Coordinates of C-alpha atoms and ligand atoms in Angstrom, one line a residue:
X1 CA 60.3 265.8 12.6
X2 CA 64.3 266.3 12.9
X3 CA 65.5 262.8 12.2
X4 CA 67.9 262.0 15.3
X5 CA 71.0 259.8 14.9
X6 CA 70.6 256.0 16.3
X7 CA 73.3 256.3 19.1
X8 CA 70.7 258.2 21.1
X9 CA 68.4 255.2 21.3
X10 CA 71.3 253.5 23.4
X11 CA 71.3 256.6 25.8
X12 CA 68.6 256.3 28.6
X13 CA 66.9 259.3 30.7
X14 CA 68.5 260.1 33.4
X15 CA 65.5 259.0 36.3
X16 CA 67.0 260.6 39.1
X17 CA 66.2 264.0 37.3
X18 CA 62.8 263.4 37.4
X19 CA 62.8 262.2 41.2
X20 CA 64.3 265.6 41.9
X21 CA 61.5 267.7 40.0
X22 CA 59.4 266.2 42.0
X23 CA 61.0 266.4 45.3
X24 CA 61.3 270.3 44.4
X25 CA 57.4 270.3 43.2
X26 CA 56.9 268.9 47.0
X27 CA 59.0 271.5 48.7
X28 CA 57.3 274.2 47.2
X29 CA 54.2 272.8 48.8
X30 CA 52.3 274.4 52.1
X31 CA 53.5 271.3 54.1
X32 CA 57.5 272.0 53.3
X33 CA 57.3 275.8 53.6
X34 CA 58.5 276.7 56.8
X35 CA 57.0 280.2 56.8
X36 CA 54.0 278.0 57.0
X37 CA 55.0 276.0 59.8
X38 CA 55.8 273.7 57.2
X39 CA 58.4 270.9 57.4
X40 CA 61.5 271.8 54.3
X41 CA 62.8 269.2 52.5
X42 CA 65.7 267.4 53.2
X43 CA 67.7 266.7 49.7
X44 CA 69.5 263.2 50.4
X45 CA 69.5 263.2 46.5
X46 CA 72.4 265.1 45.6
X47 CA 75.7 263.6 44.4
X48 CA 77.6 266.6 45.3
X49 CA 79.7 267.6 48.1
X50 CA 78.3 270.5 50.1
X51 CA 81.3 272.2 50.8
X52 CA 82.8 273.9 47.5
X53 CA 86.3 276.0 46.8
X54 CA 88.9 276.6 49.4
X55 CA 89.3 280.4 50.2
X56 CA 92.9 280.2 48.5
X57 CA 91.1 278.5 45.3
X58 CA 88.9 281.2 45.3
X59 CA 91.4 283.6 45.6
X60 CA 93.6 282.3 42.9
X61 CA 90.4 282.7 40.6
X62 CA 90.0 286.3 41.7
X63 CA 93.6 287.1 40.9
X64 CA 93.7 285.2 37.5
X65 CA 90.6 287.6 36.1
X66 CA 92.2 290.1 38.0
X67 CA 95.2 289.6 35.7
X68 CA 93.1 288.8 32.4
X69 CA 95.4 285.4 32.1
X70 CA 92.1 283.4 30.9
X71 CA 93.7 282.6 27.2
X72 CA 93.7 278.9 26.0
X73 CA 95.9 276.4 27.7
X74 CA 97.4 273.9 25.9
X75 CA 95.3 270.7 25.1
X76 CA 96.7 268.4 27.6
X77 CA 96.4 271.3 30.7
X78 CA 98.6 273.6 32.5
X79 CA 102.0 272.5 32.6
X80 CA 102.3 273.2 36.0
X81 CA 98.7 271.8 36.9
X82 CA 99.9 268.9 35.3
X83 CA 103.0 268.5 37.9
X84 CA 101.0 269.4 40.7
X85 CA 98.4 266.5 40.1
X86 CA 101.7 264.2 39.4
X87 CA 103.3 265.0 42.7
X88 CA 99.8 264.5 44.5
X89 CA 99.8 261.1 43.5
X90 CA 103.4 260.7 45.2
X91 CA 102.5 262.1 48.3
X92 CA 98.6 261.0 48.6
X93 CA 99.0 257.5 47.2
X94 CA 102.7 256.8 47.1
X95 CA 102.4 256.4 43.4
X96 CA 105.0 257.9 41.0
X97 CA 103.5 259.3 38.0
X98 CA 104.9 261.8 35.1
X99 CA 103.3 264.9 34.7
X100 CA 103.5 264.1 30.6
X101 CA 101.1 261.4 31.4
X102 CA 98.3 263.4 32.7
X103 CA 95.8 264.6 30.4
X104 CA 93.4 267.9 31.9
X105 CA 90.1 267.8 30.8
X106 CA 86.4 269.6 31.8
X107 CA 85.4 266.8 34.8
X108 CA 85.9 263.7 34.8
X109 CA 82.9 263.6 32.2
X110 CA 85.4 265.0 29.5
X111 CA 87.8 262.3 30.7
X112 CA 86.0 259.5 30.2
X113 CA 84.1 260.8 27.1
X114 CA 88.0 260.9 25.6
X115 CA 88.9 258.2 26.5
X116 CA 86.0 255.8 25.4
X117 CA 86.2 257.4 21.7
X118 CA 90.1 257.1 21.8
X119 CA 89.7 253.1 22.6
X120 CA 86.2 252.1 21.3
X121 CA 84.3 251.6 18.9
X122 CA 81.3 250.1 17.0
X123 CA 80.4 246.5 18.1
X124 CA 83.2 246.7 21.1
X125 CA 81.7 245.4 23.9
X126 CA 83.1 247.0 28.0
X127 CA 81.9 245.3 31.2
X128 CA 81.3 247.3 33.9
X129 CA 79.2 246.3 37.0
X130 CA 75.5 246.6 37.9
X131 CA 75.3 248.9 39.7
X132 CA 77.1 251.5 38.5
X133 CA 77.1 255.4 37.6
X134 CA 74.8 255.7 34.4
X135 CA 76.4 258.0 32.5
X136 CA 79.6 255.7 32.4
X137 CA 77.3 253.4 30.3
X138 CA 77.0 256.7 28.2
X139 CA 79.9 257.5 27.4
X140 CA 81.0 253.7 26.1
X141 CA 77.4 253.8 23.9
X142 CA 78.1 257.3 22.8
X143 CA 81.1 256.3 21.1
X144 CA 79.5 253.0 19.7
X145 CA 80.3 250.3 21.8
X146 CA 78.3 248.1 23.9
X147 CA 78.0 248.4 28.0
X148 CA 77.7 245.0 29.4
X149 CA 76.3 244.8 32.7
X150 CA 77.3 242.5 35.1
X151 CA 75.1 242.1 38.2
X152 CA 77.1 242.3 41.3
X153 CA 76.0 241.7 44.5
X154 CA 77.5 242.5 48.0
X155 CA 79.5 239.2 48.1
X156 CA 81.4 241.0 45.5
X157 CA 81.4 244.6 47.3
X158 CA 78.8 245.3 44.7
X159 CA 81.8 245.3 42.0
X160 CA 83.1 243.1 38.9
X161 CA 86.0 240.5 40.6
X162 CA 88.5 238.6 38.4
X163 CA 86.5 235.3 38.1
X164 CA 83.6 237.4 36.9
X165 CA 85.2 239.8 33.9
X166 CA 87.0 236.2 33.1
X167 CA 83.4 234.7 32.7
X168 CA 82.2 237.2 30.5
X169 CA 84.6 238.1 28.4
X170 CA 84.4 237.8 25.0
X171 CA 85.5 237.7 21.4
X172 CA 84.0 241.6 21.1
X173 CA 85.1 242.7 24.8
X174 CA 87.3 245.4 25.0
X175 CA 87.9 246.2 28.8
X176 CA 86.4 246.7 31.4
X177 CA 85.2 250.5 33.0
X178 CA 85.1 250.2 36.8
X179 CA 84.9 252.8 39.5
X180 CA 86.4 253.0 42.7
X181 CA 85.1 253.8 45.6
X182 CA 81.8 253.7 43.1
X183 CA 78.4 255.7 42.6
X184 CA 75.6 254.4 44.0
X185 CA 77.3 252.1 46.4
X186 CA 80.4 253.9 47.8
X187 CA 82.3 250.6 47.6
X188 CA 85.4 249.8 46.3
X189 CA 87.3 247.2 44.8
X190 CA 89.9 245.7 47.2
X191 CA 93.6 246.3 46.1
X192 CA 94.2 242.9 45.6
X193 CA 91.4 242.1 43.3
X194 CA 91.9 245.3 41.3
X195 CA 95.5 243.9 40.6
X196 CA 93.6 240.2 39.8
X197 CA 91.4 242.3 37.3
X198 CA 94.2 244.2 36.2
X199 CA 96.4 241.1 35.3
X200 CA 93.2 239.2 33.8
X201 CA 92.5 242.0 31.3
X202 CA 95.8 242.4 30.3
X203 CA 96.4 238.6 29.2
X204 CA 93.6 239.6 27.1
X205 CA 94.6 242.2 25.3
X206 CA 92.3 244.7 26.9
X207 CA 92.3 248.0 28.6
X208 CA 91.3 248.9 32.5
X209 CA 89.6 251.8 33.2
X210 CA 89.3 253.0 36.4
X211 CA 87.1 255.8 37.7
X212 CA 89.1 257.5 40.7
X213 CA 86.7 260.5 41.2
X214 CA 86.0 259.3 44.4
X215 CA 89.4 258.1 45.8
X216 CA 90.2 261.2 47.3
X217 CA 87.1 260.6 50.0
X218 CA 88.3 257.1 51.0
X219 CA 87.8 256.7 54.3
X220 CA 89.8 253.0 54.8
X221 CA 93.2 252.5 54.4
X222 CA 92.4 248.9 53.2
X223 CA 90.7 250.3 50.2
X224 CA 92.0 253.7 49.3
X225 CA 95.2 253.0 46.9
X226 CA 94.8 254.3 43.6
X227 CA 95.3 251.0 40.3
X228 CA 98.1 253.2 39.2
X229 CA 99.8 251.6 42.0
X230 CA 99.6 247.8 40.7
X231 CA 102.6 246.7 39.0
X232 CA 103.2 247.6 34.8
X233 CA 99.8 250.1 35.4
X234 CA 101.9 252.4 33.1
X235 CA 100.9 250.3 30.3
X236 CA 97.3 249.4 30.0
X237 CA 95.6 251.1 33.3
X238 CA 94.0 254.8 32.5
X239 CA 92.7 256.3 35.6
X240 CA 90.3 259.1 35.8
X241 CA 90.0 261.6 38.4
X242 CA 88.7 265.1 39.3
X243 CA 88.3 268.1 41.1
X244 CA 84.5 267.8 41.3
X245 CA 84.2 265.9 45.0
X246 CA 87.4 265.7 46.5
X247 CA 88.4 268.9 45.7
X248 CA 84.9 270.4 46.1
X249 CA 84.7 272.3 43.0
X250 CA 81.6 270.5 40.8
X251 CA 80.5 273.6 39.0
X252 CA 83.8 274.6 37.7
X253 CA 84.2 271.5 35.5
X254 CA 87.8 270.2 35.8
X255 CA 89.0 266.7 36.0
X256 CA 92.4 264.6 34.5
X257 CA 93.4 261.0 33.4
X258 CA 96.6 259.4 33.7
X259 CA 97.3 258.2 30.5
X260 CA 99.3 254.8 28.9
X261 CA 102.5 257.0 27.6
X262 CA 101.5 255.7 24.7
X263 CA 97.8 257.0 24.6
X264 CA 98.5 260.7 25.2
X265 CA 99.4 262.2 22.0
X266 CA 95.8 260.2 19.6
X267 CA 93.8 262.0 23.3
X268 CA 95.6 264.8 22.6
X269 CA 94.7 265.3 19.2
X270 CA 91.0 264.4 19.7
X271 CA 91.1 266.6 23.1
X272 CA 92.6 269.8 20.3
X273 CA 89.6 269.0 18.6
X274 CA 86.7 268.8 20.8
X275 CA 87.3 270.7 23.4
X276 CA 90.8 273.1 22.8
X277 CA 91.7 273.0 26.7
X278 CA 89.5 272.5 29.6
X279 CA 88.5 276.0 31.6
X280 CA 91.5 278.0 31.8
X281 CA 89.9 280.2 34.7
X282 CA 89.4 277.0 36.5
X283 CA 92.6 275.9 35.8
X284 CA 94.6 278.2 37.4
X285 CA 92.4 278.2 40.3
X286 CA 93.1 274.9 40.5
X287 CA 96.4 274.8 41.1
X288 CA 95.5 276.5 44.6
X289 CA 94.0 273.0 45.6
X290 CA 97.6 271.9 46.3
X291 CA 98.7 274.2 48.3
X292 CA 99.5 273.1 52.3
X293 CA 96.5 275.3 53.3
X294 CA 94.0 273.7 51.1
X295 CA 95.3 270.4 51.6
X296 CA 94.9 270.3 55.3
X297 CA 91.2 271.7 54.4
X298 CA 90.3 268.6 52.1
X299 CA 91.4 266.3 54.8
X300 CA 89.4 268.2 57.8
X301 CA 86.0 267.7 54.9
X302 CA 87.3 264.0 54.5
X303 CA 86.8 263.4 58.2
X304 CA 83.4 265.2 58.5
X305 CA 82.2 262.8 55.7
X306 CA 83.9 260.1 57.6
X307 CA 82.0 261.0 60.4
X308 CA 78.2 261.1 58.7
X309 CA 78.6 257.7 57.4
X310 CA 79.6 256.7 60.9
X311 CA 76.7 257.8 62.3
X312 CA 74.7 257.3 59.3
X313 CA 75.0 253.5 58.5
X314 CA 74.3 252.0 61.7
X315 CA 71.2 254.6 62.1
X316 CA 70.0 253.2 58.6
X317 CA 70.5 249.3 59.9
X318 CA 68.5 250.3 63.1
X319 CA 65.5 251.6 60.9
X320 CA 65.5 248.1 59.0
X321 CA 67.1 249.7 55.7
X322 CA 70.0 247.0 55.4
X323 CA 73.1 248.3 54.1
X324 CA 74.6 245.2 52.9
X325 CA 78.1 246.5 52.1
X326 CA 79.5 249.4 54.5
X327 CA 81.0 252.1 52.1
X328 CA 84.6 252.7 52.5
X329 CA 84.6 255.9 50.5
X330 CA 82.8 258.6 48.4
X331 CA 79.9 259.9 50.4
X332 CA 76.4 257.4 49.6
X333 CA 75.1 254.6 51.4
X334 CA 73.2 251.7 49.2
X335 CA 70.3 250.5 51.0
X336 CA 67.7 248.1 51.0
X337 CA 64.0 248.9 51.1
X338 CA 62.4 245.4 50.6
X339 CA 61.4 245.2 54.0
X340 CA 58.7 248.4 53.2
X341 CA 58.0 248.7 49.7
X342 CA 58.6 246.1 46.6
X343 CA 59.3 249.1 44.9
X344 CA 62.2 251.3 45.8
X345 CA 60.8 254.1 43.2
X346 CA 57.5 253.8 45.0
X347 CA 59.1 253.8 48.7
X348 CA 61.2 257.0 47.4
X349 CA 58.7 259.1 46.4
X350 CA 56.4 257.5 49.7
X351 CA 59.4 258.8 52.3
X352 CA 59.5 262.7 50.0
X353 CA 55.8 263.1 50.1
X354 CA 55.9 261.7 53.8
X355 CA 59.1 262.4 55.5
X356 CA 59.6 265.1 53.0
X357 CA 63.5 263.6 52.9
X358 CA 64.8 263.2 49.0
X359 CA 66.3 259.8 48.5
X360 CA 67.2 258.7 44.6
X361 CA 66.0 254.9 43.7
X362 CA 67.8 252.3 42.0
X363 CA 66.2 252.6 38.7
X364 CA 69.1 254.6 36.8
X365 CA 71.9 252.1 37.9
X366 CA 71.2 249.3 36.6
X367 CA 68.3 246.8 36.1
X368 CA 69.4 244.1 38.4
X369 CA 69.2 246.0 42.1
X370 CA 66.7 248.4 40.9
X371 CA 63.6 247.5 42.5
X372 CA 65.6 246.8 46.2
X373 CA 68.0 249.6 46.6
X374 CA 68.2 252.7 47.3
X375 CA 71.2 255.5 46.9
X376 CA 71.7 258.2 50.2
X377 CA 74.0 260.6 49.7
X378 CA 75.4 262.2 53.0
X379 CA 76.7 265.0 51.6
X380 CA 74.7 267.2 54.0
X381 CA 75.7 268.2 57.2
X382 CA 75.0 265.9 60.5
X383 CA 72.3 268.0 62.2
X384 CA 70.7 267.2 58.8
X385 CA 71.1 263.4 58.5
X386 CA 70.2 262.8 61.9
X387 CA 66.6 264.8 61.8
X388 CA 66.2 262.7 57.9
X389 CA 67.0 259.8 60.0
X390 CA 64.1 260.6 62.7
X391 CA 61.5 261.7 60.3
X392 CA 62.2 258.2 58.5
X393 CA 62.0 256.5 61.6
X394 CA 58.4 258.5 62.3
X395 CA 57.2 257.3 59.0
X396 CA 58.5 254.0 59.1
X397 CA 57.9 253.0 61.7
X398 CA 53.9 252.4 61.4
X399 CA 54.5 251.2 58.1
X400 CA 53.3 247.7 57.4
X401 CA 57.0 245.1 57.5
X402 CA 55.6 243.3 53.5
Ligands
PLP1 C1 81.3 257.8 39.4 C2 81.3 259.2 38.7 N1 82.1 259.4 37.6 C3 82.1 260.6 37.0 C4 81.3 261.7 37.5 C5 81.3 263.0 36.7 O1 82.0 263.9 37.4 P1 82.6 265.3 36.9 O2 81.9 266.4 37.6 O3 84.1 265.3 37.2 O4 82.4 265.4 35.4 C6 80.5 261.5 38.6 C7 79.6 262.6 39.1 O5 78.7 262.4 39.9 C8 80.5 260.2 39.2 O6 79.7 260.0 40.3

């Protein structure tokens, strides 16, 4: 047997794979083919937007291979990619940030990869909330450090506050890796308390990361401001971001970071390294998302998700699936299942082999919600979510209340 290295013992399977194998097992059956009258699946799984490229993005791919223009980039990203993500900022978020602190990577994966290795290492600890996106966890045990998970419930919009990364913190901790609005809950951390968090990890010494990948899709103006925005962020904040969900471009693998001034040039040098540039292809496409056209096409898809969690949350209360905390951005809803099932794995693959709707269960974001909660993601169209909703209902509705 090929002896493995140790760091892979800290990495965990990714669940919701598995839930998905099966879902796609069941739709292959007689009772999801439609040809035989069946009923299709409905894939509520999916943490990924289902619109993709603008036409002009698409065109500015075309015209790039067109040209052959698909040598390396520099490590840090198109210069001019570079400045169209820093005037973004100014006109999205009303934040000013410098082109030279923006780092281009392949997704916001890359991103945070970088970043962890630049900052951590072994027997660093980083607290980050329960739930939260598993891979995060990843990328902080990939480069030797410890994840420490701190249960957060929906008092705290199912996110670390000030008072709790205060309580934990420790001679080992590092930072803390937050993300805003988050995966699975589509909460975020109120302005306010991100600056509390902000302030409390920097009379530490530490570093605040922030994972923005969903910031584009906020849907309240209470909550969508990026932490670049909080006072001195320049110095200790990194922030990353990507063209994966706003942007609708998951497959091409493209994100950024806005760097410390100071961090650029060590992420630099590890970015030369491991990577050489992000897609160049991808890249230059890229710089089509700015464009007025594109723009105006991002905010139309913004309203349309706005829209399904409108409809969707209230139609999830009414069927007795709580959702404790409304999300204010990205596009899932975190719901409880208690009231059917002690086991949201077991009412999961219940409502796929039932209602033949794919749902992913708490298991892969952390221990603490795992059994109660449940992650919908409405990145399906309405007529979609609302006939989920009623074959839920159909199926629920006879089910024994525990
Ligand atoms: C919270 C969060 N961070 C990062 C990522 C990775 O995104 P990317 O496609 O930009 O690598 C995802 C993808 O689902 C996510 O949900």
């Amino acid at each position: 047997m090929m002896r493995t290295a140790s760091r892979l013992e800290h990495i965990e399977p990714f669940y919701v794979m598995e839930c998905a194998k099966a879902a796609d097992a069941i739709a292959r059956s007689p009772e999801c083919d439609a040809a035989r009258g069946g009923e299709p699946m409905i894939y509520l799984n999916i943490g990924e937007p289902d619109f993709t490229a603008t036409p002009a993005v698409q065109r500015a791919a075309v015209q790039c291979l067109d040209a052959g223009a698909t040598q390396y980039t520099p490590a840090t990203g198109l210069p001019a990619l570079r400045s169209r993500i820093a005037a973004w900022y100014g006109t999205r978020f009303g934040v000013t940030v410098a082109p030279e602190r923006i780092v281009v990577t392949a997704g916001a994966s890359a991103a945070l990869q970088l970043a962890c290795l630049a900052l951590f290492e072994t027997g660093d600890e980083v607290l980050m909330p329960d739930p939260s996106y598993p891979c995060n966890r990843h990328f902080v045990a990939a480069a030797g450090a410890l994840a420490l998970l701190l249960p957060a419930g929906a008092a705290a919009r199912f996110q670390l506050d000030a008072a709790s990364v205060a309580r934990a913190w420790g001679p080992r901790t590092r930072g803390v890796l937050l993300a805003s609005p988050s995966n699975p809950t589509g909460t975020s951390i109120a302005p306010r308390e991100m600056a509390a968090i902000v302030h409390e990890v920097r009379r530490r010494g530490g570093v605040t990361l922030v994972d923005e990948i969903y910031l584009g899709l906020s849907y309240d103006e209470a909550f969508g401001h990026s932490a670049l925005g909080i006072a001195g962020a320049g110095d200790d904040v990194i922030s990353i971001n990507s063209f994966s969900k706003y942007f609708g471009m998951t497959g091409w693998r493209l994100g950024w970071m806005v760097l410390p001034p100071a961090l650029v040039a060590p992420v630099e040098k590890l970015a030369q390294n491991l990577y050489i540039c992000a897609s160049t292809l991808a890249q230059r496409a890229a710089l089509a998302c700015f464009e007025p056209e594109s723009l105006e096409e991002y905010e139309r898809r913004r309203e349309e998700f706005r829209r399904r969690r409108d409809y969707l949350v209230p139609a999830l209360q009414a069927l007795g699936l709580d959702v404790p905390v409304v999300p204010d951005g990205a596009f899932y809803a975190w719901f409880d299942c208690s009231r059917y099932s002690a086991s949201s794995w077991d009412f999961c693959f219940e409502m796929m082999r039932r209602a033949h709707v794919a749902l992913t269960p708490g298991r892969d974001f952390g221990p603490a919600l795992a059994e109660r909660f449940v992650r919908l993601s409405f990145a399906s169209g309405l007529p979609q979510l609302e006939q989920a909703v009623a074959r839920l209902g159909r199926e629920l509705g006879p089910m024994q209340e525990r």
